[in-house]
PDB file of C-alpha atoms and ligand atoms in Angstrom:
ATOM      1  CA  ASP A   1       0.000   0.000   0.000  1.00  0.00           C
ATOM      2  CA  LEU A   2       2.808   2.404   0.880  1.00  0.00           C
ATOM      3  CA  LEU A   3       4.652   1.705  -2.393  1.00  0.00           C
ATOM      4  CA  ALA A   4       1.397   2.242  -4.304  1.00  0.00           C
ATOM      5  CA  THR A   5       0.879   5.570  -2.506  1.00  0.00           C
ATOM      6  CA  VAL A   6       4.427   6.675  -3.353  1.00  0.00           C
ATOM      7  CA  ALA A   7       3.916   5.624  -7.004  1.00  0.00           C
ATOM      8  CA  ALA A   8       0.678   7.639  -7.201  1.00  0.00           C
ATOM      9  CA  LEU A   9       2.360  10.715  -5.696  1.00  0.00           C
ATOM     10  CA  ASN A  10       5.262  10.306  -8.145  1.00  0.00           C
ATOM     11  CA  GLU A  11       2.781  10.497 -11.029  1.00  0.00           C
ATOM     12  CA  ASP A  12       0.693  13.347  -9.585  1.00  0.00           C
ATOM     13  CA  GLN A  13       1.642  16.525 -11.493  1.00  0.00           C
ATOM     14  CA  GLY A  14       0.267  18.648  -8.641  1.00  0.00           C
ATOM     15  CA  VAL A  15       2.780  17.242  -6.137  1.00  0.00           C
ATOM     16  CA  HIS A  16       6.319  18.631  -6.123  1.00  0.00           C
ATOM     17  CA  GLY A  17       7.705  17.063  -2.951  1.00  0.00           C
ATOM     18  CA  ILE A  18       7.298  13.711  -1.184  1.00  0.00           C
ATOM     19  CA  LEU A  19       8.446  12.972   2.364  1.00  0.00           C
ATOM     20  CA  VAL A  20       8.129   9.551   3.999  1.00  0.00           C
ATOM     21  CA  GLN A  21       8.077  10.077   7.750  1.00  0.00           C
ATOM     22  CA  LEU A  22      10.729   7.872   9.387  1.00  0.00           C
ATOM     23  CA  PRO A  23      11.138   5.599  11.241  1.00  0.00           C
ATOM     24  CA  LEU A  24       8.841   3.122   9.490  1.00  0.00           C
ATOM     25  CA  PRO A  25       7.589   0.025  11.310  1.00  0.00           C
ATOM     26  CA  ASP A  26      10.183  -2.789  11.290  1.00  0.00           C
ATOM     27  CA  ARG A  27       8.178  -4.943   8.893  1.00  0.00           C
ATOM     28  CA  ILE A  28       8.539  -2.303   6.150  1.00  0.00           C
ATOM     29  CA  ASP A  29      11.807  -2.066   4.211  1.00  0.00           C
ATOM     30  CA  ALA A  30      12.576   1.661   4.500  1.00  0.00           C
ATOM     31  CA  ALA A  31      15.330   1.556   1.857  1.00  0.00           C
ATOM     32  CA  ARG A  32      12.888   0.081  -0.670  1.00  0.00           C
ATOM     33  CA  VAL A  33      10.312   2.793   0.044  1.00  0.00           C
ATOM     34  CA  LEU A  34      12.846   5.637  -0.101  1.00  0.00           C
ATOM     35  CA  GLY A  35      14.247   4.200  -3.329  1.00  0.00           C
ATOM     36  CA  ALA A  36      10.766   4.244  -4.881  1.00  0.00           C
ATOM     37  CA  ILE A  37      10.394   8.026  -4.543  1.00  0.00           C
ATOM     38  CA  ASP A  38      10.977  10.023  -7.732  1.00  0.00           C
ATOM     39  CA  PRO A  39      14.450  11.546  -7.035  1.00  0.00           C
ATOM     40  CA  ALA A  40      13.169  14.869  -8.412  1.00  0.00           C
ATOM     41  CA  LYS A  41      10.481  14.926  -5.672  1.00  0.00           C
ATOM     42  CA  ASP A  42      12.735  13.605  -2.889  1.00  0.00           C
ATOM     43  CA  VAL A  43      12.572  16.663  -0.620  1.00  0.00           C
ATOM     44  CA  ASP A  44      14.160  14.751   2.281  1.00  0.00           C
ATOM     45  CA  GLY A  45      17.236  13.997   0.138  1.00  0.00           C
ATOM     46  CA  PHE A  46      17.309  10.315   1.137  1.00  0.00           C
ATOM     47  CA  HIS A  47      16.976   8.704  -2.330  1.00  0.00           C
ATOM     48  CA  PRO A  48      20.207   6.818  -3.201  1.00  0.00           C
ATOM     49  CA  LEU A  49      20.668   8.967  -6.326  1.00  0.00           C
ATOM     50  CA  ASN A  50      20.602  12.205  -4.308  1.00  0.00           C
ATOM     51  CA  VAL A  51      22.793  10.687  -1.576  1.00  0.00           C
ATOM     52  CA  GLY A  52      25.272   9.633  -4.259  1.00  0.00           C
ATOM     53  CA  ARG A  53      25.273  13.094  -5.833  1.00  0.00           C
ATOM     54  CA  LEU A  54      26.033  14.621  -2.413  1.00  0.00           C
ATOM     55  CA  PHE A  55      28.870  12.229  -1.625  1.00  0.00           C
ATOM     56  CA  SER A  56      30.423  12.482  -5.086  1.00  0.00           C
ATOM     57  CA  ALA A  57      30.230  16.290  -5.304  1.00  0.00           C
ATOM     58  CA  SER A  58      33.683  17.726  -5.673  1.00  0.00           C
ATOM     59  CA  GLY A  59      33.966  21.340  -4.580  1.00  0.00           C
ATOM     60  CA  ARG A  60      30.683  23.244  -4.726  1.00  0.00           C
ATOM     61  CA  ILE A  61      27.433  21.382  -4.005  1.00  0.00           C
ATOM     62  CA  PRO A  62      25.038  21.870  -6.976  1.00  0.00           C
ATOM     63  CA  SER A  63      22.348  24.405  -5.964  1.00  0.00           C
ATOM     64  CA  ASP A  64      19.548  22.213  -7.368  1.00  0.00           C
ATOM     65  CA  LEU A  65      20.594  19.159  -5.309  1.00  0.00           C
ATOM     66  CA  LEU A  66      17.946  18.102  -2.775  1.00  0.00           C
ATOM     67  CA  LEU A  67      19.956  17.868   0.454  1.00  0.00           C
ATOM     68  CA  PRO A  68      18.805  16.238   3.710  1.00  0.00           C
ATOM     69  CA  CYS A  69      17.019  18.997   5.615  1.00  0.00           C
ATOM     70  CA  THR A  70      18.689  18.882   9.045  1.00  0.00           C
ATOM     71  CA  PRO A  71      22.280  18.898   7.697  1.00  0.00           C
ATOM     72  CA  LYS A  72      21.339  21.616   5.205  1.00  0.00           C
ATOM     73  CA  GLY A  73      19.979  23.761   8.049  1.00  0.00           C
ATOM     74  CA  CYS A  74      23.120  23.120  10.102  1.00  0.00           C
ATOM     75  CA  MET A  75      25.305  24.368   7.238  1.00  0.00           C
ATOM     76  CA  ILE A  76      23.249  27.566   6.890  1.00  0.00           C
ATOM     77  CA  LEU A  77      23.632  28.248  10.635  1.00  0.00           C
ATOM     78  CA  LEU A  78      27.388  27.560  10.542  1.00  0.00           C
ATOM     79  CA  GLU A  79      28.033  29.699   7.476  1.00  0.00           C
ATOM     80  CA  GLU A  80      26.009  32.586   8.948  1.00  0.00           C
ATOM     81  CA  ALA A  81      27.916  32.399  12.234  1.00  0.00           C
ATOM     82  CA  LEU A  82      31.416  31.717  10.905  1.00  0.00           C
ATOM     83  CA  GLY A  83      31.532  32.645   7.218  1.00  0.00           C
ATOM     84  CA  ASP A  84      34.030  30.511   5.308  1.00  0.00           C
ATOM     85  CA  LEU A  85      34.414  27.151   7.057  1.00  0.00           C
ATOM     86  CA  GLY A  86      37.544  26.136   5.143  1.00  0.00           C
ATOM     87  CA  GLY A  87      40.282  24.504   7.241  1.00  0.00           C
ATOM     88  CA  ARG A  88      38.241  24.283  10.438  1.00  0.00           C
ATOM     89  CA  HIS A  89      38.172  21.040  12.404  1.00  0.00           C
ATOM     90  CA  ALA A  90      34.591  19.768  12.659  1.00  0.00           C
ATOM     91  CA  VAL A  91      33.624  16.847  14.881  1.00  0.00           C
ATOM     92  CA  VAL A  92      30.245  15.248  14.163  1.00  0.00           C
ATOM     93  CA  VAL A  93      29.019  12.910  16.899  1.00  0.00           C
ATOM     94  CA  GLY A  94      26.564  10.478  15.264  1.00  0.00           C
ATOM     95  CA  ARG A  95      26.747   8.647  11.926  1.00  0.00           C
ATOM     96  CA  SER A  96      23.112   8.197  10.896  1.00  0.00           C
ATOM     97  CA  ASN A  97      22.053   8.484   7.264  1.00  0.00           C
ATOM     98  CA  ILE A  98      19.660  11.258   8.300  1.00  0.00           C
ATOM     99  CA  VAL A  99      22.064  13.606  10.079  1.00  0.00           C
ATOM    100  CA  GLY A 100      25.650  12.552  10.822  1.00  0.00           C
ATOM    101  CA  LYS A 101      26.815  11.132   7.488  1.00  0.00           C
ATOM    102  CA  PRO A 102      25.288  13.744   5.152  1.00  0.00           C
ATOM    103  CA  LEU A 103      26.414  16.571   7.438  1.00  0.00           C
ATOM    104  CA  ALA A 104      29.969  15.206   7.404  1.00  0.00           C
ATOM    105  CA  ALA A 105      29.823  15.165   3.580  1.00  0.00           C
ATOM    106  CA  LEU A 106      28.640  18.796   3.505  1.00  0.00           C
ATOM    107  CA  LEU A 107      31.343  19.905   5.958  1.00  0.00           C
ATOM    108  CA  LEU A 108      33.952  18.121   3.856  1.00  0.00           C
ATOM    109  CA  ALA A 109      32.658  19.843   0.718  1.00  0.00           C
ATOM    110  CA  ALA A 110      33.042  23.141   2.628  1.00  0.00           C
ATOM    111  CA  ASN A 111      36.725  22.213   3.156  1.00  0.00           C
ATOM    112  CA  CYS A 112      36.512  21.385   6.855  1.00  0.00           C
ATOM    113  CA  THR A 113      38.667  18.672   8.352  1.00  0.00           C
ATOM    114  CA  VAL A 114      35.997  16.240   9.538  1.00  0.00           C
ATOM    115  CA  THR A 115      35.965  13.669  12.311  1.00  0.00           C
ATOM    116  CA  ILE A 116      32.898  11.419  12.608  1.00  0.00           C
ATOM    117  CA  ALA A 117      32.410   9.915  16.071  1.00  0.00           C
ATOM    118  CA  HIS A 118      29.899   7.246  17.119  1.00  0.00           C
ATOM    119  CA  SER A 119      29.080   4.804  19.906  1.00  0.00           C
ATOM    120  CA  ARG A 120      32.315   2.832  19.362  1.00  0.00           C
ATOM    121  CA  SER A 121      34.630   5.862  19.314  1.00  0.00           C
ATOM    122  CA  ARG A 122      37.287   5.951  22.019  1.00  0.00           C
ATOM    123  CA  ASP A 123      37.911   9.104  24.091  1.00  0.00           C
ATOM    124  CA  LEU A 124      34.773  10.885  22.899  1.00  0.00           C
ATOM    125  CA  SER A 125      35.310  13.802  25.287  1.00  0.00           C
ATOM    126  CA  GLY A 126      38.860  14.296  23.970  1.00  0.00           C
ATOM    127  CA  LEU A 127      37.665  14.179  20.350  1.00  0.00           C
ATOM    128  CA  CYS A 128      34.983  16.768  21.115  1.00  0.00           C
ATOM    129  CA  ARG A 129      37.434  19.039  22.947  1.00  0.00           C
ATOM    130  CA  GLY A 130      39.560  19.276  19.783  1.00  0.00           C
ATOM    131  CA  ALA A 131      36.642  20.550  17.680  1.00  0.00           C
ATOM    132  CA  GLU A 132      36.301  24.104  16.397  1.00  0.00           C
ATOM    133  CA  ILE A 133      32.846  23.058  15.187  1.00  0.00           C
ATOM    134  CA  LEU A 134      31.069  20.435  17.299  1.00  0.00           C
ATOM    135  CA  VAL A 135      27.837  18.809  16.162  1.00  0.00           C
ATOM    136  CA  ALA A 136      25.966  16.476  18.507  1.00  0.00           C
ATOM    137  CA  ALA A 137      23.439  14.242  16.697  1.00  0.00           C
ATOM    138  CA  VAL A 138      23.181  11.330  19.083  1.00  0.00           C
ATOM    139  CA  GLY A 139      19.813  11.165  20.826  1.00  0.00           C
ATOM    140  CA  ARG A 140      21.269  10.917  24.363  1.00  0.00           C
ATOM    141  CA  PRO A 141      20.115  13.664  26.754  1.00  0.00           C
ATOM    142  CA  GLU A 142      22.981  16.030  27.668  1.00  0.00           C
ATOM    143  CA  LEU A 143      25.680  13.485  26.745  1.00  0.00           C
ATOM    144  CA  VAL A 144      28.105  16.264  25.806  1.00  0.00           C
ATOM    145  CA  ARG A 145      29.227  18.030  28.983  1.00  0.00           C
ATOM    146  CA  GLY A 146      30.549  21.578  29.260  1.00  0.00           C
ATOM    147  CA  ASP A 147      34.174  20.497  29.743  1.00  0.00           C
ATOM    148  CA  TRP A 148      34.006  18.467  26.490  1.00  0.00           C
ATOM    149  CA  ILE A 149      33.791  21.739  24.574  1.00  0.00           C
ATOM    150  CA  GLY A 150      36.842  23.679  23.469  1.00  0.00           C
ATOM    151  CA  HIS A 151      36.893  27.364  24.455  1.00  0.00           C
ATOM    152  CA  GLY A 152      35.163  29.397  21.752  1.00  0.00           C
ATOM    153  CA  ALA A 153      33.927  26.379  19.758  1.00  0.00           C
ATOM    154  CA  THR A 154      30.746  26.629  17.721  1.00  0.00           C
ATOM    155  CA  VAL A 155      28.268  23.990  18.899  1.00  0.00           C
ATOM    156  CA  LEU A 156      25.230  22.678  17.024  1.00  0.00           C
ATOM    157  CA  ASP A 157      22.919  20.580  19.168  1.00  0.00           C
ATOM    158  CA  VAL A 158      20.772  18.429  16.879  1.00  0.00           C
ATOM    159  CA  GLY A 159      19.428  16.124  19.607  1.00  0.00           C
ATOM    160  CA  ILE A 160      15.797  16.216  20.677  1.00  0.00           C
ATOM    161  CA  ASN A 161      15.205  14.231  23.859  1.00  0.00           C
ATOM    162  CA  ARG A 162      12.099  14.236  26.038  1.00  0.00           C
ATOM    163  CA  VAL A 163      12.976  13.921  29.741  1.00  0.00           C
ATOM    164  CA  ALA A 164      11.140  14.392  33.050  1.00  0.00           C
ATOM    165  CA  GLY A 165      11.446  17.959  34.369  1.00  0.00           C
ATOM    166  CA  GLU A 166      11.780  18.954  38.037  1.00  0.00           C
ATOM    167  CA  ASP A 167       8.109  20.025  38.098  1.00  0.00           C
ATOM    168  CA  GLY A 168       7.051  16.490  37.074  1.00  0.00           C
ATOM    169  CA  LYS A 169       6.170  17.608  33.546  1.00  0.00           C
ATOM    170  CA  SER A 170       8.221  16.421  30.586  1.00  0.00           C
ATOM    171  CA  LYS A 171      10.562  18.794  28.753  1.00  0.00           C
ATOM    172  CA  LEU A 172      12.844  18.751  25.720  1.00  0.00           C
ATOM    173  CA  VAL A 173      16.614  18.787  26.087  1.00  0.00           C
ATOM    174  CA  GLY A 174      19.379  18.373  23.547  1.00  0.00           C
ATOM    175  CA  ASP A 175      22.443  16.138  23.400  1.00  0.00           C
ATOM    176  CA  VAL A 176      24.523  18.952  24.961  1.00  0.00           C
ATOM    177  CA  ALA A 177      24.326  20.118  28.588  1.00  0.00           C
ATOM    178  CA  PHE A 178      23.355  23.646  27.535  1.00  0.00           C
ATOM    179  CA  ALA A 179      23.941  25.553  30.788  1.00  0.00           C
ATOM    180  CA  GLU A 180      27.451  24.087  31.197  1.00  0.00           C
ATOM    181  CA  ALA A 181      28.263  24.561  27.514  1.00  0.00           C
ATOM    182  CA  GLN A 182      27.343  28.241  27.491  1.00  0.00           C
ATOM    183  CA  GLY A 183      30.427  29.073  29.531  1.00  0.00           C
ATOM    184  CA  ARG A 184      32.735  27.439  26.969  1.00  0.00           C
ATOM    185  CA  ALA A 185      31.148  27.701  23.528  1.00  0.00           C
ATOM    186  CA  GLY A 186      31.580  30.737  21.312  1.00  0.00           C
ATOM    187  CA  ALA A 187      28.099  30.073  19.945  1.00  0.00           C
ATOM    188  CA  ILE A 188      25.576  27.325  20.622  1.00  0.00           C
ATOM    189  CA  THR A 189      22.103  26.410  19.356  1.00  0.00           C
ATOM    190  CA  PRO A 190      19.370  25.940  21.985  1.00  0.00           C
ATOM    191  CA  VAL A 191      16.952  22.999  22.220  1.00  0.00           C
ATOM    192  CA  PRO A 192      14.165  23.553  21.433  1.00  0.00           C
ATOM    193  CA  GLY A 193      14.384  26.388  18.915  1.00  0.00           C
ATOM    194  CA  GLY A 194      17.771  25.939  17.237  1.00  0.00           C
ATOM    195  CA  VAL A 195      18.327  23.286  14.595  1.00  0.00           C
ATOM    196  CA  GLY A 196      14.692  22.062  14.614  1.00  0.00           C
ATOM    197  CA  PRO A 197      13.084  25.134  12.987  1.00  0.00           C
ATOM    198  CA  MET A 198      15.917  25.205  10.422  1.00  0.00           C
ATOM    199  CA  THR A 199      14.996  21.643   9.435  1.00  0.00           C
ATOM    200  CA  VAL A 200      11.414  22.703   8.752  1.00  0.00           C
ATOM    201  CA  ALA A 201      12.544  25.768   6.800  1.00  0.00           C
ATOM    202  CA  CYS A 202      14.902  23.643   4.690  1.00  0.00           C
ATOM    203  CA  LEU A 203      12.097  21.205   3.903  1.00  0.00           C
ATOM    204  CA  LEU A 204      10.119  24.128   2.468  1.00  0.00           C
ATOM    205  CA  ASP A 205      13.215  25.334   0.601  1.00  0.00           C
ATOM    206  CA  ASN A 206      13.717  21.873  -0.928  1.00  0.00           C
ATOM    207  CA  THR A 207      10.072  21.790  -2.004  1.00  0.00           C
ATOM    208  CA  LEU A 208      10.540  25.145  -3.734  1.00  0.00           C
ATOM    209  CA  ILE A 209      13.722  23.868  -5.440  1.00  0.00           C
ATOM    210  CA  ALA A 210      11.837  20.782  -6.638  1.00  0.00           C
ATOM    211  CA  ALA A 211       8.891  22.843  -7.899  1.00  0.00           C
ATOM    212  CA  ARG A 212      11.146  25.275  -9.767  1.00  0.00           C
ATOM    213  CA  ALA A 213      13.078  22.401 -11.355  1.00  0.00           C
ATOM    214  CA  ARG A 214       9.802  20.802 -12.490  1.00  0.00           C
ATOM    215  CA  HIS A 215       8.617  24.068 -14.074  1.00  0.00           C
ATOM    216  CA  ARG A 216      12.011  24.522 -15.791  1.00  0.00           C
ATOM    217  CA  ARG A 217      11.799  21.005 -17.243  1.00  0.00           C
ATOM    218  CA  GLN A 218       8.289  21.718 -18.506  1.00  0.00           C
ATOM    219  CA  GLY A 219       9.543  24.938 -20.121  1.00  0.00           C
TER     220      GLY A 219
HETATM  221  P1  NDP B 301      20.258   7.637  15.278  1.00  0.00           P
HETATM  222  O1  NDP B 301      19.789   6.889  16.481  1.00  0.00           O
HETATM  223  O2  NDP B 301      19.947   7.122  13.911  1.00  0.00           O
HETATM  224  O3  NDP B 301      21.857   7.797  15.370  1.00  0.00           O
HETATM  225  C1  NDP B 301      22.463   8.141  16.568  1.00  0.00           C
HETATM  226  C2  NDP B 301      23.960   8.128  16.390  1.00  0.00           C
HETATM  227  O4  NDP B 301      24.557   8.457  17.645  1.00  0.00           O
HETATM  228  C3  NDP B 301      24.529   6.765  15.967  1.00  0.00           C
HETATM  229  O5  NDP B 301      25.499   6.937  14.969  1.00  0.00           O
HETATM  230  C4  NDP B 301      25.143   6.211  17.253  1.00  0.00           C
HETATM  231  O6  NDP B 301      26.302   5.443  17.042  1.00  0.00           O
HETATM  232  C5  NDP B 301      25.544   7.489  17.968  1.00  0.00           C
HETATM  233  N1  NDP B 301      25.588   7.276  19.416  1.00  0.00           N
HETATM  234  C6  NDP B 301      24.645   6.731  20.207  1.00  0.00           C
HETATM  235  N2  NDP B 301      25.050   6.722  21.489  1.00  0.00           N
HETATM  236  C7  NDP B 301      26.293   7.254  21.507  1.00  0.00           C
HETATM  237  C8  NDP B 301      27.240   7.507  22.526  1.00  0.00           C
HETATM  238  N3  NDP B 301      26.976   7.202  23.820  1.00  0.00           N
HETATM  239  N4  NDP B 301      28.408   8.067  22.184  1.00  0.00           N
HETATM  240  C9  NDP B 301      28.677   8.383  20.894  1.00  0.00           C
HETATM  241  N5  NDP B 301      27.802   8.190  19.874  1.00  0.00           N
HETATM  242  C10 NDP B 301      26.639   7.621  20.185  1.00  0.00           C
HETATM  243  O7  NDP B 301      19.737   9.122  15.473  1.00  0.00           O
HETATM  244  P2  NDP B 301      19.492  10.334  14.420  1.00  0.00           P
HETATM  245  O8  NDP B 301      20.764  10.697  13.749  1.00  0.00           O
HETATM  246  O9  NDP B 301      18.300  10.051  13.612  1.00  0.00           O
HETATM  247  O10 NDP B 301      19.082  11.485  15.453  1.00  0.00           O
HETATM  248  C11 NDP B 301      19.980  11.922  16.466  1.00  0.00           C
HETATM  249  C12 NDP B 301      19.259  12.923  17.343  1.00  0.00           C
HETATM  250  O11 NDP B 301      18.887  14.051  16.560  1.00  0.00           O
HETATM  251  C13 NDP B 301      17.949  12.415  17.965  1.00  0.00           C
HETATM  252  O12 NDP B 301      17.801  13.005  19.241  1.00  0.00           O
HETATM  253  C14 NDP B 301      16.878  12.937  17.025  1.00  0.00           C
HETATM  254  O13 NDP B 301      15.645  13.117  17.673  1.00  0.00           O
HETATM  255  C15 NDP B 301      17.491  14.264  16.652  1.00  0.00           C
HETATM  256  N6  NDP B 301      17.048  14.784  15.367  1.00  0.00           N
HETATM  257  C16 NDP B 301      16.733  16.108  15.322  1.00  0.00           C
HETATM  258  C17 NDP B 301      16.353  16.691  14.149  1.00  0.00           C
HETATM  259  C18 NDP B 301      16.067  18.151  14.141  1.00  0.00           C
HETATM  260  O14 NDP B 301      15.425  18.623  13.236  1.00  0.00           O
HETATM  261  N7  NDP B 301      16.559  18.908  15.130  1.00  0.00           N
HETATM  262  C19 NDP B 301      16.229  15.918  12.912  1.00  0.00           C
HETATM  263  C20 NDP B 301      16.665  14.542  13.033  1.00  0.00           C
HETATM  264  C21 NDP B 301      17.042  14.006  14.240  1.00  0.00           C
HETATM  265  P3  NDP B 301      26.273   4.009  16.315  1.00  0.00           P
HETATM  266  O15 NDP B 301      26.118   4.319  14.848  1.00  0.00           O
HETATM  267  O16 NDP B 301      27.598   3.429  16.642  1.00  0.00           O
HETATM  268  O17 NDP B 301      25.112   3.267  16.874  1.00  0.00           O
END
């Protein structure tokens, strides 16, 4: 049924962008579903063709390439805060296909020196401390402590974790201990309100890119 829905949306001339909300239930092969989306309507940037174009881009990323939304938003924030990223050491904690890997590819294309860390990395705090740009995309509440952050580093907190607050109500926190990090970081994104809204904005931007490309193809 899901593949049939994707096929119908692929054919529908009134639809410019398709997003399959992940994660899918275990019984559904997510790669098969993502691979069935028309790459020209793949506004999440997860189709293998778009992933391949990102990872094989040398130098500038093509402006019509549909990039994964969260990494794209992270790059906009970094370039606004820091300007040219060339030569900077970026550490990305997390290697998912949704955030960590595509963001590492974008940072590399922007001429950063990139370290990708994950659950098997040794001396995670030491790796983080060496970062000029530190991205936490882990899904572990406040894993990254203040003293893991180099003085003046730029920190992007991608994590969204729901935890119990002191008042008994639940609240959202990131993967970085924000209060501790503020004393060390040169700049840091809050959770909520930092990377999340950029993801939504980039989804709309991708949809506009896809719509424009469709109209160009149709002359
Ligand atoms: P995944 O669970 O797919 O990946 C998590 C990554 O973190 C894995 O690579 C894992 O390593 C690594 N990891 C887990 N535990 C540790 C640890 N203790 N030390 C070091 N690395 C660790 O998550 P996503 O990438 O999908 O999402 C990450 C977070 O970002 C989540 O909180 C999610 O909600 C949030 N998110 C926010 C978005 C936004 O718009 N702000 C958008 C997408 C996600 P390994 O590969 O070895 O298992």
